[in-house]
Coordinates of N, CA and C in Angstrom, one line a residue:
E18 N 128.5 131.5 74.1 CA 127.9 132.7 73.3 C 129.1 133.7 73.2
R19 N 129.3 134.1 72.0 CA 130.4 135.1 71.7 C 129.9 136.0 70.6
A20 N 129.9 137.3 70.9 CA 129.6 138.3 69.9 C 130.6 138.2 68.8
P21 N 130.3 138.4 67.5 CA 129.0 138.6 66.9 C 128.2 137.4 66.5
F22 N 128.6 136.2 67.0 CA 128.0 135.0 66.6 C 126.7 134.7 67.4
I23 N 125.8 134.0 66.8 CA 124.5 133.7 67.4 C 124.7 132.5 68.4
P24 N 124.0 132.5 69.5 CA 124.1 131.4 70.5 C 123.7 130.0 69.8
Q25 N 124.3 129.0 70.3 CA 123.9 127.6 69.8 C 123.6 126.7 70.9
E26 N 122.7 125.8 70.8 CA 122.4 124.8 71.8 C 122.3 123.5 71.1
H27 N 123.0 122.5 71.6 CA 123.0 121.1 71.0 C 122.5 120.2 72.1
T28 N 121.5 119.4 71.8 CA 120.9 118.5 72.7 C 121.3 117.1 72.2
L29 N 121.9 116.3 73.1 CA 122.3 114.9 72.8 C 121.6 114.0 73.8
W30 N 121.0 112.9 73.3 CA 120.4 111.9 74.2 C 121.4 110.7 74.3
L31 N 122.0 110.5 75.5 CA 123.0 109.5 75.7 C 122.5 108.5 76.7
P32 N 123.1 107.3 76.7 CA 122.7 106.3 77.7 C 123.2 106.8 79.1
W33 N 122.6 106.3 80.1 CA 122.9 106.8 81.5 C 124.3 106.4 81.8
G34 N 125.0 107.4 82.4 CA 126.4 107.2 82.9 C 127.4 107.2 81.8
R35 N 127.2 107.8 80.7 CA 128.1 107.9 79.6 C 128.6 109.3 79.3
F36 N 129.8 109.5 79.0 CA 130.4 110.8 78.6 C 130.4 110.8 77.1
F37 N 130.4 112.0 76.5 CA 130.5 112.1 75.0 C 131.3 113.3 74.7
V38 N 132.3 113.1 73.8 CA 133.1 114.2 73.3 C 132.6 114.7 72.0
M39 N 132.2 116.0 72.0 CA 131.6 116.5 70.8 C 132.6 116.9 69.7
D40 N 132.2 116.9 68.5 CA 133.1 117.3 67.4 C 133.2 118.9 67.5
T41 N 134.1 119.4 66.6 CA 134.3 120.9 66.6 C 133.0 121.6 66.3
I42 N 132.7 122.6 67.0 CA 131.5 123.4 66.8 C 131.8 124.6 66.0
V43 N 131.1 124.9 64.9 CA 131.4 126.0 64.0 C 130.3 127.1 64.3
M44 N 130.8 128.2 64.7 CA 129.9 129.3 65.1 C 129.5 130.0 63.7
R45 N 128.2 130.5 63.7 CA 127.6 131.2 62.5 C 127.1 132.6 62.8
H46 N 127.1 133.4 61.8 CA 126.6 134.8 61.9 C 125.1 134.8 61.6
E47 N 124.6 133.9 60.7 CA 123.2 133.9 60.3 C 122.4 132.8 61.0
E48 N 121.1 133.0 61.1 CA 120.2 132.0 61.7 C 120.1 130.8 60.7
N49 N 119.9 129.6 61.2 CA 119.6 128.4 60.4 C 118.2 128.1 60.6
D50 N 117.4 127.8 59.6 CA 116.0 127.5 59.7 C 115.8 126.0 59.7
I51 N 116.4 125.3 60.7 CA 116.2 123.9 60.8 C 115.1 123.7 61.9
P52 N 114.1 122.9 61.5 CA 113.0 122.7 62.5 C 113.6 121.9 63.7
S53 N 113.1 122.2 64.9 CA 113.6 121.5 66.1 C 112.4 120.9 66.8
C54 N 112.8 119.9 67.7 CA 111.7 119.3 68.5 C 111.4 120.1 69.7
D55 N 110.2 120.1 70.2 CA 109.8 120.8 71.4 C 110.2 119.9 72.6
L56 N 111.2 120.3 73.3 CA 111.8 119.6 74.5 C 111.3 120.1 75.8
S57 N 110.4 121.1 75.8 CA 110.0 121.8 77.0 C 109.3 120.8 78.0
S58 N 108.7 119.7 77.5 CA 108.0 118.9 78.4 C 108.9 117.8 79.0
F59 N 110.1 117.7 78.6 CA 111.0 116.7 79.0 C 111.8 117.2 80.3
S60 N 112.0 116.3 81.2 CA 112.9 116.6 82.3 C 114.3 116.5 81.8
R61 N 115.1 117.5 82.3 CA 116.5 117.5 81.9 C 117.4 117.1 83.1
P62 N 118.2 116.1 82.9 CA 119.0 115.7 84.1 C 120.1 116.8 84.3
V63 N 120.4 117.1 85.5 CA 121.4 118.1 85.9 C 122.5 117.4 86.6
P64 N 123.7 117.3 86.0 CA 124.8 116.7 86.7 C 125.2 117.4 87.9
V65 N 125.7 116.7 88.9 CA 126.1 117.4 90.2 C 127.6 117.0 90.3
V66 N 128.5 118.0 90.5 CA 129.9 117.8 90.6 C 130.2 118.2 92.1
S67 N 130.8 117.3 92.8 CA 131.2 117.6 94.2 C 132.6 116.9 94.5
P68 N 133.3 117.6 95.4 CA 134.6 117.0 95.8 C 134.3 115.8 96.7
A69 N 135.3 114.9 96.7 CA 135.1 113.8 97.7 C 135.5 114.3 99.0
P70 N 134.6 114.3 100.0 CA 134.9 114.8 101.3 C 135.6 113.8 102.2
L71 N 136.4 114.3 103.2 CA 137.0 113.5 104.2 C 136.0 113.5 105.4
T72 N 135.2 112.5 105.6 CA 134.2 112.5 106.6 C 134.8 112.4 108.0
A73 N 134.0 112.8 108.9 CA 134.4 112.7 110.3 C 134.6 111.2 110.7
F74 N 133.8 110.4 110.1 CA 133.8 108.9 110.4 C 135.1 108.3 110.0
A75 N 135.7 108.8 108.9 CA 136.9 108.2 108.3 C 138.1 108.3 109.4
G76 N 138.2 109.4 110.1 CA 139.3 109.5 111.0 C 139.0 108.7 112.3
S77 N 137.8 108.4 112.6 CA 137.5 107.7 113.9 C 137.3 106.2 113.8
C78 N 137.5 105.7 112.6 CA 137.3 104.3 112.3 C 138.6 103.5 112.4
S79 N 138.9 102.9 113.6 CA 140.2 102.2 113.7 C 140.2 100.9 113.0
E80 N 139.1 100.3 112.6 CA 139.0 99.0 111.9 C 139.6 99.1 110.5
R81 N 139.5 100.3 109.9 CA 139.8 100.4 108.5 C 141.3 100.5 108.3
G82 N 142.1 100.7 109.3 CA 143.6 100.8 109.2 C 144.0 102.2 108.7
T83 N 145.0 102.3 107.9 CA 145.6 103.5 107.5 C 145.0 104.1 106.2
V84 N 144.2 103.3 105.5 CA 143.6 103.7 104.3 C 142.3 104.5 104.5
V85 N 142.2 105.6 103.8 CA 141.0 106.5 103.8 C 140.3 106.3 102.5
P86 N 139.4 105.4 102.3 CA 138.8 105.1 101.0 C 138.1 106.3 100.4
E87 N 137.5 107.1 101.2 CA 136.7 108.2 100.6 C 137.5 109.2 99.7
I88 N 138.8 109.3 100.1 CA 139.6 110.2 99.3 C 140.8 109.5 98.7
Q89 N 140.9 108.2 98.8 CA 141.9 107.3 98.2 C 143.3 107.8 98.7
S90 N 143.5 107.8 100.0 CA 144.8 108.2 100.5 C 145.1 107.4 101.8
L91 N 146.3 107.7 102.3 CA 146.7 107.0 103.5 C 146.9 108.0 104.6
Q92 N 146.5 107.6 105.8 CA 146.6 108.4 107.0 C 147.3 107.7 108.1
E93 N 148.2 108.3 108.8 CA 148.9 107.7 109.9 C 149.2 108.7 111.0
E94 N 149.1 108.3 112.2 CA 149.5 109.1 113.4 C 150.5 108.4 114.2
V95 N 151.6 109.0 114.5 CA 152.7 108.4 115.2 C 152.9 109.3 116.5
P96 N 152.8 108.6 117.7 CA 153.0 109.4 118.9 C 154.5 109.8 119.0
I97 N 154.7 111.0 119.5 CA 156.1 111.5 119.7 C 156.5 111.2 121.2
P98 N 157.5 110.4 121.4 CA 157.9 109.9 122.7 C 158.2 111.1 123.6
G99 N 157.8 111.1 124.9 CA 158.1 112.1 125.8 C 157.2 113.3 125.7
S100 N 156.2 113.3 124.9 CA 155.2 114.4 124.8 C 153.8 113.8 124.6
D101 N 152.8 114.7 124.7 CA 151.4 114.2 124.4 C 151.0 114.6 123.0
M102 N 152.0 114.8 122.1 CA 151.7 115.2 120.7 C 151.9 114.0 119.8
K103 N 151.2 114.1 118.6 CA 151.3 113.1 117.6 C 151.8 113.7 116.3
L104 N 152.6 113.0 115.5 CA 153.0 113.4 114.2 C 151.9 112.8 113.2
S105 N 151.2 113.6 112.5 CA 150.1 113.2 111.6 C 150.5 113.3 110.1
Y106 N 150.3 112.2 109.4 CA 150.6 112.2 108.0 C 149.4 111.8 107.2
L107 N 149.1 112.6 106.2 CA 148.0 112.3 105.3 C 148.5 112.5 103.9
S108 N 148.4 111.4 103.1 CA 149.1 111.4 101.7 C 148.4 112.4 100.8
S109 N 147.1 112.8 101.0 CA 146.5 113.7 100.1 C 147.1 115.1 100.2
R110 N 147.9 115.4 101.2 CA 148.5 116.7 101.4 C 149.9 116.8 100.7
T111 N 150.3 115.7 100.1 CA 151.7 115.7 99.5 C 151.6 116.2 98.0
A112 N 152.7 116.6 97.5 CA 152.8 117.1 96.1 C 152.5 115.9 95.2
G113 N 151.7 116.2 94.1 CA 151.4 115.2 93.1 C 150.1 114.5 93.4
Y114 N 149.5 114.7 94.6 CA 148.2 114.1 94.9 C 147.1 114.7 94.0
K115 N 146.3 113.9 93.4 CA 145.2 114.4 92.5 C 143.9 114.2 93.2
S116 N 143.2 115.3 93.4 CA 141.9 115.3 94.1 C 140.9 114.6 93.3
I117 N 139.9 114.1 93.9 CA 138.8 113.4 93.3 C 137.6 114.3 93.2
L118 N 137.0 114.3 92.0 CA 135.7 115.0 91.8 C 134.7 113.9 91.5
R119 N 133.6 113.9 92.1 CA 132.5 113.0 91.8 C 131.5 113.7 91.0
V120 N 131.2 113.1 89.8 CA 130.2 113.6 88.9 C 129.0 112.7 88.9
T121 N 127.9 113.2 89.5 CA 126.7 112.4 89.5 C 125.9 112.8 88.3
L122 N 125.8 111.9 87.3 CA 125.1 112.2 86.1 C 123.6 112.0 86.3
T123 N 123.2 111.0 87.1 CA 121.8 110.7 87.3 C 121.5 110.7 88.8
H124 N 120.3 110.9 89.0 CA 119.8 110.8 90.4 C 119.3 109.4 90.7
S125 N 118.9 109.1 91.9 CA 118.5 107.8 92.3 C 117.3 107.2 91.5
T126 N 116.4 108.1 91.1 CA 115.3 107.7 90.3 C 115.4 108.3 88.9
I127 N 115.0 107.6 87.9 CA 115.0 108.1 86.5 C 113.6 108.7 86.2
P128 N 113.5 109.9 85.7 CA 112.2 110.4 85.4 C 111.5 109.6 84.3
F129 N 110.2 109.4 84.5 CA 109.4 108.5 83.6 C 109.6 108.8 82.1
N130 N 109.7 110.1 81.7 CA 109.8 110.5 80.3 C 111.2 110.4 79.8
L131 N 112.2 109.9 80.6 CA 113.5 109.7 80.1 C 113.8 108.2 79.9
M132 N 112.9 107.3 80.3 CA 113.1 105.9 80.2 C 112.9 105.4 78.7

C-alpha cells in the first residue's frame, strides 16, 4: 500500500508446495469495478518461516560423526594436549556459510475446503 494509490490484493490458488513469481503489478489511482468471489468462508494457509535450529541432540550424538544434518555443516572438537580444553570448529561460523530458512507452506492436515 502506497499513497496515493489504492491497496490491491491478489489471490492465487496454487498446488501445495509450489512457489509462484508474479508479473509486474501496476498500481492505480481509481477503483476498478471487477466483481470478485467471496473468499471469507475459505481457510487461508499461513506459511511459517523458521531458521533451522541446532538442536541439543545434534551435539550429543556421537554416532552421526562430524556432520550436523540439521544445519548442513560440519562440527569437530580436537582436544588440546596438556590441558582440559578442546578446540571446537563449526563450519556454519565461517565466512560464506549460507543459513537455512525452512518455509512450511502447508500444515500436516489440509483443510477440507482446500482439497
